[in-house]
Amino acid sequence: METIQLVDLPISPDDFAALESLVSSANPFLIQPSTITDKYKLTEYVHAATFQDVSLYALLDNNIFTRVAAFSRGAKLSTEEESRKVEQLAAAVMVFFLLGDFWLEPNIALYEKAWRSSHEHAKSELEYFRIADHIHPQHYTDLALGRIEHISSQALEDAKINSAISAEKNIGTVNSANFEKVLTHWKTSYLFLLKVTELWRTTNDDLSKAKALIDWMKNDAFYSAVSAAFGMLLLSPSSPAKMIKGIGSSNKDKLHSGLQNAAWDCVYVKHWVNKAKLSSSDTIWFLCSNDKALKQVADTLLHRQGEDMSHKVIQHMKETWGAEKGKSLYEHYNKQTQATIHSSHERQKLVKHRMDNIDNMISELEAILELKEI
């Protein structure tokens, strides 16, 4: 006789379709290959949490993290349409995460918070976020679907109590990391984006600019898959809008801010790709972001089982550059990278020297672009 197992759902199944539609239309999830066959079906997450021996993790970017943390302070939905959409999306993804019993990874967002403000501010935001992680999914459902304008005081009190109980059990205790530390990959990303901007502003054709970036990586800097992928996409004919906000502006502060923000995008991608690569069949990592370019770069770098990575790279270059330019760019990239393989020991010493000199390299490019110092 077939056994039927009943699941006590914390929200009504009648709301599933509306939540799924809201989230899928924004498409904020990037996921490594896994047993999740439809990333926008809530039943998949209920099934995974209830019947499968699998752990689900999600890396949240600062945009989503900030909205979620604000909910636990009782923040109301914005009256401005675009901001309201992002806030309702953040509420909806929390329903997915809570029903799927996700472990949420906010650390990169916290480093970004501390970089913009202070370590203490980042810790404070983390505490609010932990409360938000204990708000009942029905409240998030009502918020996402516009039935309420904010989380009620009673719901927040309940979440605070549950969050405190979790802390006592050492679940999600305060991270001892110094969030004010400047991450090495942020520096390398910022360096690359300065160079990309310098090249973007020249009068050369787009293919010459991209090849010049490859030559610079080999001759003057080092290879960085994430930053290179970001740069190649930005220089391509199919570049998404506003990858670096202010890149064409004469306002130096606007450009400087845009470069710094884009460097954080690269850090999120790097962190998620590293997590996804090290994952096993019972550990599934999601990237949650509303940034189209960030997700496009991340997807380019994700190596799926049985996939020929070199084939994926050339296909991506052809898709973003066109068949002829993409083939030419890949051949140039392959030629330059292969040239360093035969002198790997010397290359390692050279890369170490350049990494030790990264602050000077940054200052030189900032001076060329007439930017103020960090």
mmCIF file of C-alpha atoms in Angstrom:
data_model
loop_
_atom_site.group_PDB
_atom_site.id
_atom_site.type_symbol
_atom_site.label_atom_id
_atom_site.label_comp_id
_atom_site.label_asym_id
_atom_site.label_seq_id
_atom_site.Cartn_x
_atom_site.Cartn_y
_atom_site.Cartn_z
ATOM 1 C CA MET A 1 0.000 0.000 0.000
ATOM 2 C CA GLU A 2 1.301 3.428 -0.932
ATOM 3 C CA THR A 3 2.076 5.657 2.034
ATOM 4 C CA ILE A 4 0.800 9.232 1.929
ATOM 5 C CA GLN A 5 2.764 11.748 3.980
ATOM 6 C CA LEU A 6 1.061 14.977 4.992
ATOM 7 C CA VAL A 7 3.003 18.188 5.456
ATOM 8 C CA ASP A 8 1.821 20.969 7.736
ATOM 9 C CA LEU A 9 2.468 24.072 5.640
ATOM 10 C CA PRO A 10 3.029 27.428 7.381
ATOM 11 C CA ILE A 11 1.264 29.335 4.575
ATOM 12 C CA SER A 12 -1.751 28.568 2.417
ATOM 13 C CA PRO A 13 -1.034 26.675 -0.832
ATOM 14 C CA ASP A 14 -3.497 29.084 -2.413
ATOM 15 C CA ASP A 15 -0.757 31.731 -2.219
ATOM 16 C CA PHE A 16 1.912 29.582 -3.874
ATOM 17 C CA ALA A 17 1.102 30.593 -7.455
ATOM 18 C CA ALA A 18 1.149 34.337 -6.728
ATOM 19 C CA LEU A 19 4.454 34.091 -4.857
ATOM 20 C CA GLU A 20 6.010 31.931 -7.560
ATOM 21 C CA SER A 21 4.890 34.361 -10.247
ATOM 22 C CA LEU A 22 6.281 37.354 -8.352
ATOM 23 C CA VAL A 23 9.695 35.761 -7.817
ATOM 24 C CA SER A 24 10.064 34.050 -11.203
ATOM 25 C CA SER A 25 9.279 37.283 -13.073
ATOM 26 C CA ALA A 26 12.183 38.991 -11.261
ATOM 27 C CA ASN A 27 14.403 35.888 -11.647
ATOM 28 C CA PRO A 28 16.701 36.594 -8.657
ATOM 29 C CA PHE A 29 18.022 33.039 -8.184
ATOM 30 C CA LEU A 30 21.114 31.486 -9.690
ATOM 31 C CA ILE A 31 21.612 27.899 -8.634
ATOM 32 C CA GLN A 32 24.265 25.264 -9.141
ATOM 33 C CA PRO A 33 23.120 22.014 -10.830
ATOM 34 C CA SER A 34 21.102 20.100 -8.252
ATOM 35 C CA THR A 35 18.015 18.103 -7.409
ATOM 36 C CA ILE A 36 15.985 21.328 -7.553
ATOM 37 C CA THR A 37 14.464 20.999 -11.018
ATOM 38 C CA ASP A 38 12.363 24.180 -10.921
ATOM 39 C CA LYS A 39 13.874 26.909 -8.772
ATOM 40 C CA TYR A 40 10.623 28.876 -8.690
ATOM 41 C CA LYS A 41 8.318 26.108 -7.466
ATOM 42 C CA LEU A 42 7.680 26.354 -3.731
ATOM 43 C CA THR A 43 6.716 22.689 -3.513
ATOM 44 C CA GLU A 44 10.300 21.821 -4.514
ATOM 45 C CA TYR A 45 11.583 23.549 -1.391
ATOM 46 C CA VAL A 46 8.956 22.060 0.901
ATOM 47 C CA HIS A 47 9.861 18.619 -0.444
ATOM 48 C CA ALA A 48 13.608 19.232 -0.065
ATOM 49 C CA ALA A 49 13.236 20.463 3.516
ATOM 50 C CA THR A 50 10.874 17.657 4.535
ATOM 51 C CA PHE A 51 11.936 14.540 2.656
ATOM 52 C CA GLN A 52 15.440 15.028 1.282
ATOM 53 C CA ASP A 53 18.761 14.863 3.095
ATOM 54 C CA VAL A 54 19.962 18.091 1.558
ATOM 55 C CA SER A 55 21.175 21.451 2.880
ATOM 56 C CA LEU A 56 20.170 24.615 1.068
ATOM 57 C CA TYR A 57 22.260 27.788 1.279
ATOM 58 C CA ALA A 58 21.756 31.247 -0.204
ATOM 59 C CA LEU A 59 24.170 34.129 -0.640
ATOM 60 C CA LEU A 60 22.234 37.413 -0.480
ATOM 61 C CA ASP A 61 23.530 40.565 -2.105
ATOM 62 C CA ASN A 62 23.406 43.862 -0.231
ATOM 63 C CA ASN A 63 20.276 45.042 -2.018
ATOM 64 C CA ILE A 64 18.195 42.065 -0.841
ATOM 65 C CA PHE A 65 19.899 41.878 2.563
ATOM 66 C CA THR A 66 19.168 45.549 3.318
ATOM 67 C CA ARG A 67 15.460 45.160 2.544
ATOM 68 C CA VAL A 68 15.132 42.017 4.657
ATOM 69 C CA ALA A 69 16.923 43.557 7.659
ATOM 70 C CA ALA A 70 14.664 46.619 7.396
ATOM 71 C CA PHE A 71 11.549 44.460 7.753
ATOM 72 C CA SER A 72 12.595 43.530 11.296
ATOM 73 C CA ARG A 73 12.736 47.229 12.183
ATOM 74 C CA GLY A 74 9.103 47.559 11.164
ATOM 75 C CA ALA A 75 9.881 49.452 7.948
ATOM 76 C CA LYS A 76 6.890 50.130 5.710
ATOM 77 C CA LEU A 77 6.750 49.316 2.033
ATOM 78 C CA SER A 78 7.826 52.257 -0.092
ATOM 79 C CA THR A 79 5.268 54.395 -1.889
ATOM 80 C CA GLU A 80 7.688 54.661 -4.842
ATOM 81 C CA GLU A 81 6.807 51.924 -7.358
ATOM 82 C CA GLU A 82 10.243 50.532 -8.230
ATOM 83 C CA SER A 83 11.465 50.475 -4.616
ATOM 84 C CA ARG A 84 8.230 48.820 -3.542
ATOM 85 C CA LYS A 85 8.706 46.061 -6.134
ATOM 86 C CA VAL A 86 12.181 45.261 -4.798
ATOM 87 C CA GLU A 87 10.904 45.239 -1.209
ATOM 88 C CA GLN A 88 8.045 42.882 -2.089
ATOM 89 C CA LEU A 89 10.490 40.666 -3.963
ATOM 90 C CA ALA A 90 12.693 40.517 -0.845
ATOM 91 C CA ALA A 91 9.668 39.477 1.219
ATOM 92 C CA ALA A 92 8.722 36.816 -1.333
ATOM 93 C CA VAL A 93 12.207 35.255 -1.487
ATOM 94 C CA MET A 94 12.155 35.001 2.308
ATOM 95 C CA VAL A 95 9.086 32.774 1.985
ATOM 96 C CA PHE A 96 11.087 30.480 -0.310
ATOM 97 C CA PHE A 97 14.022 30.473 2.097
ATOM 98 C CA LEU A 98 11.916 29.777 5.186
ATOM 99 C CA LEU A 99 9.899 26.993 3.556
ATOM 100 C CA GLY A 100 13.112 25.445 2.253
ATOM 101 C CA ASP A 101 14.841 25.734 5.650
ATOM 102 C CA PHE A 102 17.746 27.616 4.046
ATOM 103 C CA TRP A 103 20.947 28.684 5.724
ATOM 104 C CA LEU A 104 21.354 32.337 4.691
ATOM 105 C CA GLU A 105 24.839 33.747 4.088
ATOM 106 C CA PRO A 106 24.989 37.533 4.639
ATOM 107 C CA ASN A 107 28.747 37.908 5.264
ATOM 108 C CA ILE A 108 29.704 39.665 2.024
ATOM 109 C CA ALA A 109 26.806 42.091 2.485
ATOM 110 C CA LEU A 110 28.128 42.744 6.010
ATOM 111 C CA TYR A 111 31.627 43.487 4.716
ATOM 112 C CA GLU A 112 30.045 45.905 2.254
ATOM 113 C CA LYS A 113 27.993 47.484 5.063
ATOM 114 C CA ALA A 114 31.103 47.952 7.219
ATOM 115 C CA TRP A 115 33.053 49.342 4.261
ATOM 116 C CA ARG A 116 30.348 51.952 3.738
ATOM 117 C CA SER A 117 29.856 52.682 7.442
ATOM 118 C CA SER A 118 31.458 50.751 10.322
ATOM 119 C CA HIS A 119 31.922 47.314 11.861
ATOM 120 C CA GLU A 120 29.405 48.183 14.586
ATOM 121 C CA HIS A 121 26.806 49.146 12.002
ATOM 122 C CA ALA A 122 27.355 45.830 10.207
ATOM 123 C CA LYS A 123 26.903 43.910 13.477
ATOM 124 C CA SER A 124 23.722 45.834 14.201
ATOM 125 C CA GLU A 125 22.348 45.005 10.755
ATOM 126 C CA LEU A 126 23.246 41.354 11.317
ATOM 127 C CA GLU A 127 21.160 41.274 14.494
ATOM 128 C CA TYR A 128 18.183 42.756 12.669
ATOM 129 C CA PHE A 129 18.688 40.256 9.882
ATOM 130 C CA ARG A 130 18.637 37.343 12.339
ATOM 131 C CA ILE A 131 15.341 38.587 13.692
ATOM 132 C CA ALA A 132 14.053 38.851 10.117
ATOM 133 C CA ASP A 133 15.090 35.228 9.559
ATOM 134 C CA HIS A 134 12.627 34.227 12.311
ATOM 135 C CA ILE A 135 9.579 36.161 11.112
ATOM 136 C CA HIS A 136 6.741 33.789 10.269
ATOM 137 C CA PRO A 137 6.476 33.176 6.490
ATOM 138 C CA GLN A 138 2.794 34.143 6.513
ATOM 139 C CA HIS A 139 3.761 37.714 7.382
ATOM 140 C CA TYR A 140 6.242 37.775 4.498
ATOM 141 C CA THR A 141 3.545 36.353 2.226
ATOM 142 C CA ASP A 142 1.127 39.110 3.195
ATOM 143 C CA LEU A 143 3.849 41.723 2.711
ATOM 144 C CA ALA A 144 4.901 40.353 -0.688
ATOM 145 C CA LEU A 145 1.326 40.247 -1.948
ATOM 146 C CA GLY A 146 0.483 43.744 -0.675
ATOM 147 C CA ARG A 147 -1.995 42.732 2.021
ATOM 148 C CA ILE A 148 -0.030 44.556 4.714
ATOM 149 C CA GLU A 149 2.376 47.524 4.601
ATOM 150 C CA HIS A 150 4.761 46.366 7.353
ATOM 151 C CA ILE A 151 5.384 43.558 9.811
ATOM 152 C CA SER A 152 3.322 44.037 12.976
ATOM 153 C CA SER A 153 4.889 44.762 16.364
ATOM 154 C CA GLN A 154 3.595 41.463 17.777
ATOM 155 C CA ALA A 155 5.069 39.484 14.888
ATOM 156 C CA LEU A 156 8.421 41.176 15.442
ATOM 157 C CA GLU A 157 8.330 40.421 19.181
ATOM 158 C CA ASP A 158 7.679 36.757 18.411
ATOM 159 C CA ALA A 159 10.578 36.751 15.936
ATOM 160 C CA LYS A 160 12.905 38.337 18.503
ATOM 161 C CA ILE A 161 12.055 35.625 21.035
ATOM 162 C CA ASN A 162 12.668 32.845 18.504
ATOM 163 C CA SER A 163 15.891 34.492 17.362
ATOM 164 C CA ALA A 164 17.139 34.661 20.960
ATOM 165 C CA ILE A 165 16.342 30.971 21.489
ATOM 166 C CA SER A 166 18.308 30.093 18.331
ATOM 167 C CA ALA A 167 21.267 32.161 19.548
ATOM 168 C CA GLU A 168 21.285 30.276 22.856
ATOM 169 C CA LYS A 169 21.570 27.039 20.877
ATOM 170 C CA ASN A 170 24.576 28.504 19.022
ATOM 171 C CA ILE A 171 22.633 28.734 15.786
ATOM 172 C CA GLY A 172 23.810 31.796 13.903
ATOM 173 C CA THR A 173 25.921 33.301 16.686
ATOM 174 C CA VAL A 174 27.619 36.608 15.980
ATOM 175 C CA ASN A 175 30.478 36.205 13.537
ATOM 176 C CA SER A 176 33.800 37.255 15.071
ATOM 177 C CA ALA A 177 35.065 38.547 11.716
ATOM 178 C CA ASN A 178 36.303 42.100 11.440
ATOM 179 C CA PHE A 179 33.881 43.360 8.822
ATOM 180 C CA GLU A 180 35.911 46.553 8.337
ATOM 181 C CA LYS A 181 38.727 44.521 6.786
ATOM 182 C CA VAL A 182 39.270 45.379 3.101
ATOM 183 C CA LEU A 183 38.810 42.124 1.211
ATOM 184 C CA THR A 184 41.646 41.206 -1.147
ATOM 185 C CA HIS A 185 39.273 40.298 -3.927
ATOM 186 C CA TRP A 186 37.579 43.686 -3.648
ATOM 187 C CA LYS A 187 40.937 45.327 -4.291
ATOM 188 C CA THR A 188 41.726 43.135 -7.279
ATOM 189 C CA SER A 189 38.240 43.696 -8.696
ATOM 190 C CA TYR A 190 38.520 47.459 -8.220
ATOM 191 C CA LEU A 191 41.918 47.432 -9.964
ATOM 192 C CA PHE A 192 40.509 45.526 -12.936
ATOM 193 C CA LEU A 193 37.509 47.804 -13.240
ATOM 194 C CA LEU A 194 39.720 50.882 -13.237
ATOM 195 C CA LYS A 195 41.606 49.371 -16.180
ATOM 196 C CA VAL A 196 38.387 48.397 -17.940
ATOM 197 C CA THR A 197 37.135 51.966 -17.567
ATOM 198 C CA GLU A 198 40.384 53.376 -18.948
ATOM 199 C CA LEU A 199 40.056 51.093 -21.986
ATOM 200 C CA TRP A 200 36.323 51.768 -22.387
ATOM 201 C CA ARG A 201 37.040 55.493 -22.658
ATOM 202 C CA THR A 202 39.567 55.126 -25.482
ATOM 203 C CA THR A 203 38.589 55.569 -29.119
ATOM 204 C CA ASN A 204 39.686 52.062 -30.087
ATOM 205 C CA ASP A 205 37.146 49.557 -31.416
ATOM 206 C CA ASP A 206 35.523 47.225 -28.863
ATOM 207 C CA LEU A 207 37.509 44.121 -29.891
ATOM 208 C CA SER A 208 40.826 45.984 -29.574
ATOM 209 C CA LYS A 209 39.795 47.157 -26.099
ATOM 210 C CA ALA A 210 39.002 43.610 -24.975
ATOM 211 C CA LYS A 211 42.262 42.234 -26.368
ATOM 212 C CA ALA A 212 44.136 45.055 -24.641
ATOM 213 C CA LEU A 213 42.553 43.965 -21.336
ATOM 214 C CA ILE A 214 43.815 40.418 -21.900
ATOM 215 C CA ASP A 215 47.301 41.730 -22.726
ATOM 216 C CA TRP A 216 47.284 43.881 -19.584
ATOM 217 C CA MET A 217 46.385 40.861 -17.428
ATOM 218 C CA LYS A 218 49.358 38.973 -18.841
ATOM 219 C CA ASN A 219 51.955 41.730 -19.084
ATOM 220 C CA ASP A 220 51.141 44.117 -16.255
ATOM 221 C CA ALA A 221 48.755 42.434 -13.813
ATOM 222 C CA PHE A 222 47.380 38.913 -13.277
ATOM 223 C CA TYR A 223 44.443 36.755 -14.292
ATOM 224 C CA SER A 224 41.163 36.985 -12.407
ATOM 225 C CA ALA A 225 38.305 34.987 -13.889
ATOM 226 C CA VAL A 226 35.495 36.995 -12.283
ATOM 227 C CA SER A 227 36.927 40.439 -13.005
ATOM 228 C CA ALA A 228 37.919 39.407 -16.536
ATOM 229 C CA ALA A 229 34.432 38.049 -17.247
ATOM 230 C CA PHE A 230 32.887 41.261 -15.917
ATOM 231 C CA GLY A 231 35.223 43.380 -18.019
ATOM 232 C CA MET A 232 34.719 41.353 -21.206
ATOM 233 C CA LEU A 233 30.962 41.631 -20.843
ATOM 234 C CA LEU A 234 31.099 45.377 -20.199
ATOM 235 C CA LEU A 235 33.305 45.982 -23.260
ATOM 236 C CA SER A 236 31.140 43.774 -25.477
ATOM 237 C CA PRO A 237 28.467 44.992 -27.919
ATOM 238 C CA SER A 238 25.800 43.294 -25.768
ATOM 239 C CA SER A 239 26.820 44.868 -22.451
ATOM 240 C CA PRO A 240 23.895 45.232 -19.997
ATOM 241 C CA ALA A 241 23.110 48.808 -18.999
ATOM 242 C CA LYS A 242 24.793 50.395 -15.966
ATOM 243 C CA MET A 243 27.321 47.665 -15.201
ATOM 244 C CA ILE A 244 29.478 50.539 -13.931
ATOM 245 C CA LYS A 245 27.240 53.475 -13.126
ATOM 246 C CA GLY A 246 28.791 56.748 -14.192
ATOM 247 C CA ILE A 247 31.323 55.229 -16.587
ATOM 248 C CA GLY A 248 30.413 57.794 -19.227
ATOM 249 C CA SER A 249 29.885 60.652 -16.796
ATOM 250 C CA SER A 250 32.165 63.650 -16.319
ATOM 251 C CA ASN A 251 31.223 63.558 -12.621
ATOM 252 C CA LYS A 252 34.270 61.932 -10.988
ATOM 253 C CA ASP A 253 32.481 61.154 -7.702
ATOM 254 C CA LYS A 254 29.710 59.365 -9.594
ATOM 255 C CA LEU A 255 32.230 57.282 -11.536
ATOM 256 C CA HIS A 256 34.232 56.513 -8.384
ATOM 257 C CA SER A 257 31.092 55.313 -6.597
ATOM 258 C CA GLY A 258 30.067 53.231 -9.619
ATOM 259 C CA LEU A 259 33.473 51.534 -9.775
ATOM 260 C CA GLN A 260 33.405 50.701 -6.075
ATOM 261 C CA ASN A 261 29.878 49.272 -6.304
ATOM 262 C CA ALA A 262 30.807 47.160 -9.330
ATOM 263 C CA ALA A 263 33.829 45.817 -7.437
ATOM 264 C CA TRP A 264 31.436 44.572 -4.737
ATOM 265 C CA ASP A 265 29.384 42.850 -7.446
ATOM 266 C CA CYS A 266 32.518 40.928 -8.430
ATOM 267 C CA VAL A 267 33.129 39.945 -4.801
ATOM 268 C CA TYR A 268 29.628 38.450 -4.529
ATOM 269 C CA VAL A 269 30.190 36.460 -7.733
ATOM 270 C CA LYS A 270 33.600 35.210 -6.588
ATOM 271 C CA HIS A 271 32.265 34.096 -3.202
ATOM 272 C CA TRP A 272 29.272 32.283 -4.693
ATOM 273 C CA VAL A 273 31.271 30.563 -7.455
ATOM 274 C CA ASN A 274 33.769 29.314 -4.860
ATOM 275 C CA LYS A 275 30.966 27.950 -2.685
ATOM 276 C CA ALA A 276 29.202 26.332 -5.631
ATOM 277 C CA LYS A 277 32.406 24.667 -6.868
ATOM 278 C CA LEU A 278 33.085 23.094 -3.466
ATOM 279 C CA SER A 279 29.528 21.897 -2.979
ATOM 280 C CA SER A 280 28.447 18.268 -2.976
ATOM 281 C CA SER A 281 25.224 16.637 -4.130
ATOM 282 C CA ASP A 282 23.638 17.189 -0.714
ATOM 283 C CA THR A 283 24.664 20.857 -0.451
ATOM 284 C CA ILE A 284 23.064 23.361 -2.813
ATOM 285 C CA TRP A 285 24.136 26.995 -3.072
ATOM 286 C CA PHE A 286 21.918 29.783 -4.417
ATOM 287 C CA LEU A 287 22.876 33.319 -5.376
ATOM 288 C CA CYS A 288 20.060 35.777 -4.667
ATOM 289 C CA SER A 289 20.336 39.093 -6.459
ATOM 290 C CA ASN A 290 18.222 41.472 -8.482
ATOM 291 C CA ASP A 291 21.298 42.554 -10.489
ATOM 292 C CA LYS A 292 21.111 41.188 -14.045
ATOM 293 C CA ALA A 293 24.797 41.713 -14.927
ATOM 294 C CA LEU A 294 25.986 40.154 -11.664
ATOM 295 C CA LYS A 295 23.984 36.992 -12.352
ATOM 296 C CA GLN A 296 25.095 36.871 -15.992
ATOM 297 C CA VAL A 297 28.770 36.984 -14.995
ATOM 298 C CA ALA A 298 28.227 34.357 -12.301
ATOM 299 C CA ASP A 299 26.460 31.992 -14.692
ATOM 300 C CA THR A 300 29.340 32.307 -17.153
ATOM 301 C CA LEU A 301 31.784 31.048 -14.525
ATOM 302 C CA LEU A 302 29.712 28.172 -13.153
ATOM 303 C CA HIS A 303 31.160 24.846 -14.258
ATOM 304 C CA ARG A 304 28.455 22.227 -14.533
ATOM 305 C CA GLN A 305 29.330 18.535 -14.272
ATOM 306 C CA GLY A 306 30.306 17.045 -17.620
ATOM 307 C CA GLU A 307 30.550 20.472 -19.217
ATOM 308 C CA ASP A 308 33.605 21.419 -21.288
ATOM 309 C CA MET A 309 34.625 24.752 -19.744
ATOM 310 C CA SER A 310 36.617 25.894 -22.768
ATOM 311 C CA HIS A 311 33.597 25.186 -24.965
ATOM 312 C CA LYS A 312 31.412 27.187 -22.579
ATOM 313 C CA VAL A 313 33.807 30.152 -22.634
ATOM 314 C CA ILE A 314 33.981 30.320 -26.429
ATOM 315 C CA GLN A 315 30.196 29.932 -26.701
ATOM 316 C CA HIS A 316 29.705 32.766 -24.245
ATOM 317 C CA MET A 317 32.133 34.979 -26.156
ATOM 318 C CA LYS A 318 30.313 34.251 -29.406
ATOM 319 C CA GLU A 319 26.956 35.025 -27.804
ATOM 320 C CA THR A 320 28.123 38.362 -26.386
ATOM 321 C CA TRP A 321 30.526 39.382 -29.158
ATOM 322 C CA GLY A 322 29.151 37.677 -32.245
ATOM 323 C CA ALA A 323 30.631 34.595 -33.933
ATOM 324 C CA GLU A 324 33.615 36.216 -35.664
ATOM 325 C CA LYS A 325 34.696 38.577 -32.887
ATOM 326 C CA GLY A 326 34.010 35.946 -30.219
ATOM 327 C CA LYS A 327 36.247 33.416 -31.974
ATOM 328 C CA SER A 328 39.018 35.990 -32.401
ATOM 329 C CA LEU A 329 38.788 37.061 -28.759
ATOM 330 C CA TYR A 330 38.861 33.486 -27.478
ATOM 331 C CA GLU A 331 41.901 32.637 -29.608
ATOM 332 C CA HIS A 332 43.739 35.697 -28.264
ATOM 333 C CA TYR A 333 42.774 34.857 -24.680
ATOM 334 C CA ASN A 334 43.840 31.235 -25.115
ATOM 335 C CA LYS A 335 47.167 32.264 -26.682
ATOM 336 C CA GLN A 336 48.026 34.655 -23.846
ATOM 337 C CA THR A 337 47.030 32.298 -21.043
ATOM 338 C CA GLN A 338 48.868 29.363 -22.595
ATOM 339 C CA ALA A 339 52.009 31.503 -22.800
ATOM 340 C CA THR A 340 52.106 31.764 -19.004
ATOM 341 C CA ILE A 341 51.644 28.042 -18.341
ATOM 342 C CA HIS A 342 55.126 27.147 -19.584
ATOM 343 C CA SER A 343 56.698 29.520 -17.054
ATOM 344 C CA SER A 344 54.393 28.834 -14.116
ATOM 345 C CA HIS A 345 57.050 29.157 -11.383
ATOM 346 C CA GLU A 346 58.304 32.488 -12.699
ATOM 347 C CA ARG A 347 54.717 33.598 -13.251
ATOM 348 C CA GLN A 348 53.818 32.890 -9.619
ATOM 349 C CA LYS A 349 56.686 35.061 -8.393
ATOM 350 C CA LEU A 350 55.703 37.814 -10.805
ATOM 351 C CA VAL A 351 52.046 37.682 -9.731
ATOM 352 C CA LYS A 352 53.047 37.849 -6.047
ATOM 353 C CA HIS A 353 55.154 40.929 -6.764
ATOM 354 C CA ARG A 354 52.262 42.585 -8.578
ATOM 355 C CA MET A 355 49.813 41.708 -5.803
ATOM 356 C CA ASP A 356 52.209 43.232 -3.259
ATOM 357 C CA ASN A 357 52.222 46.366 -5.425
ATOM 358 C CA ILE A 358 48.447 46.502 -5.949
ATOM 359 C CA ASP A 359 47.939 49.750 -4.013
ATOM 360 C CA ASN A 360 50.385 51.560 -6.283
ATOM 361 C CA MET A 361 48.749 50.039 -9.372
ATOM 362 C CA ILE A 362 45.369 51.307 -8.158
ATOM 363 C CA SER A 363 46.749 54.792 -7.464
ATOM 364 C CA GLU A 364 48.273 55.019 -10.943
ATOM 365 C CA LEU A 365 44.996 54.123 -12.653
ATOM 366 C CA GLU A 366 43.007 56.456 -10.372
ATOM 367 C CA ALA A 367 45.365 59.240 -11.392
ATOM 368 C CA ILE A 368 44.839 58.477 -15.091
ATOM 369 C CA LEU A 369 41.073 58.644 -14.563
ATOM 370 C CA GLU A 370 41.481 61.724 -12.345
ATOM 371 C CA LEU A 371 39.739 60.089 -9.395
ATOM 372 C CA LYS A 372 40.262 60.915 -5.756
ATOM 373 C CA GLU A 373 42.116 58.368 -3.636
ATOM 374 C CA ILE A 374 40.195 55.606 -1.824
#
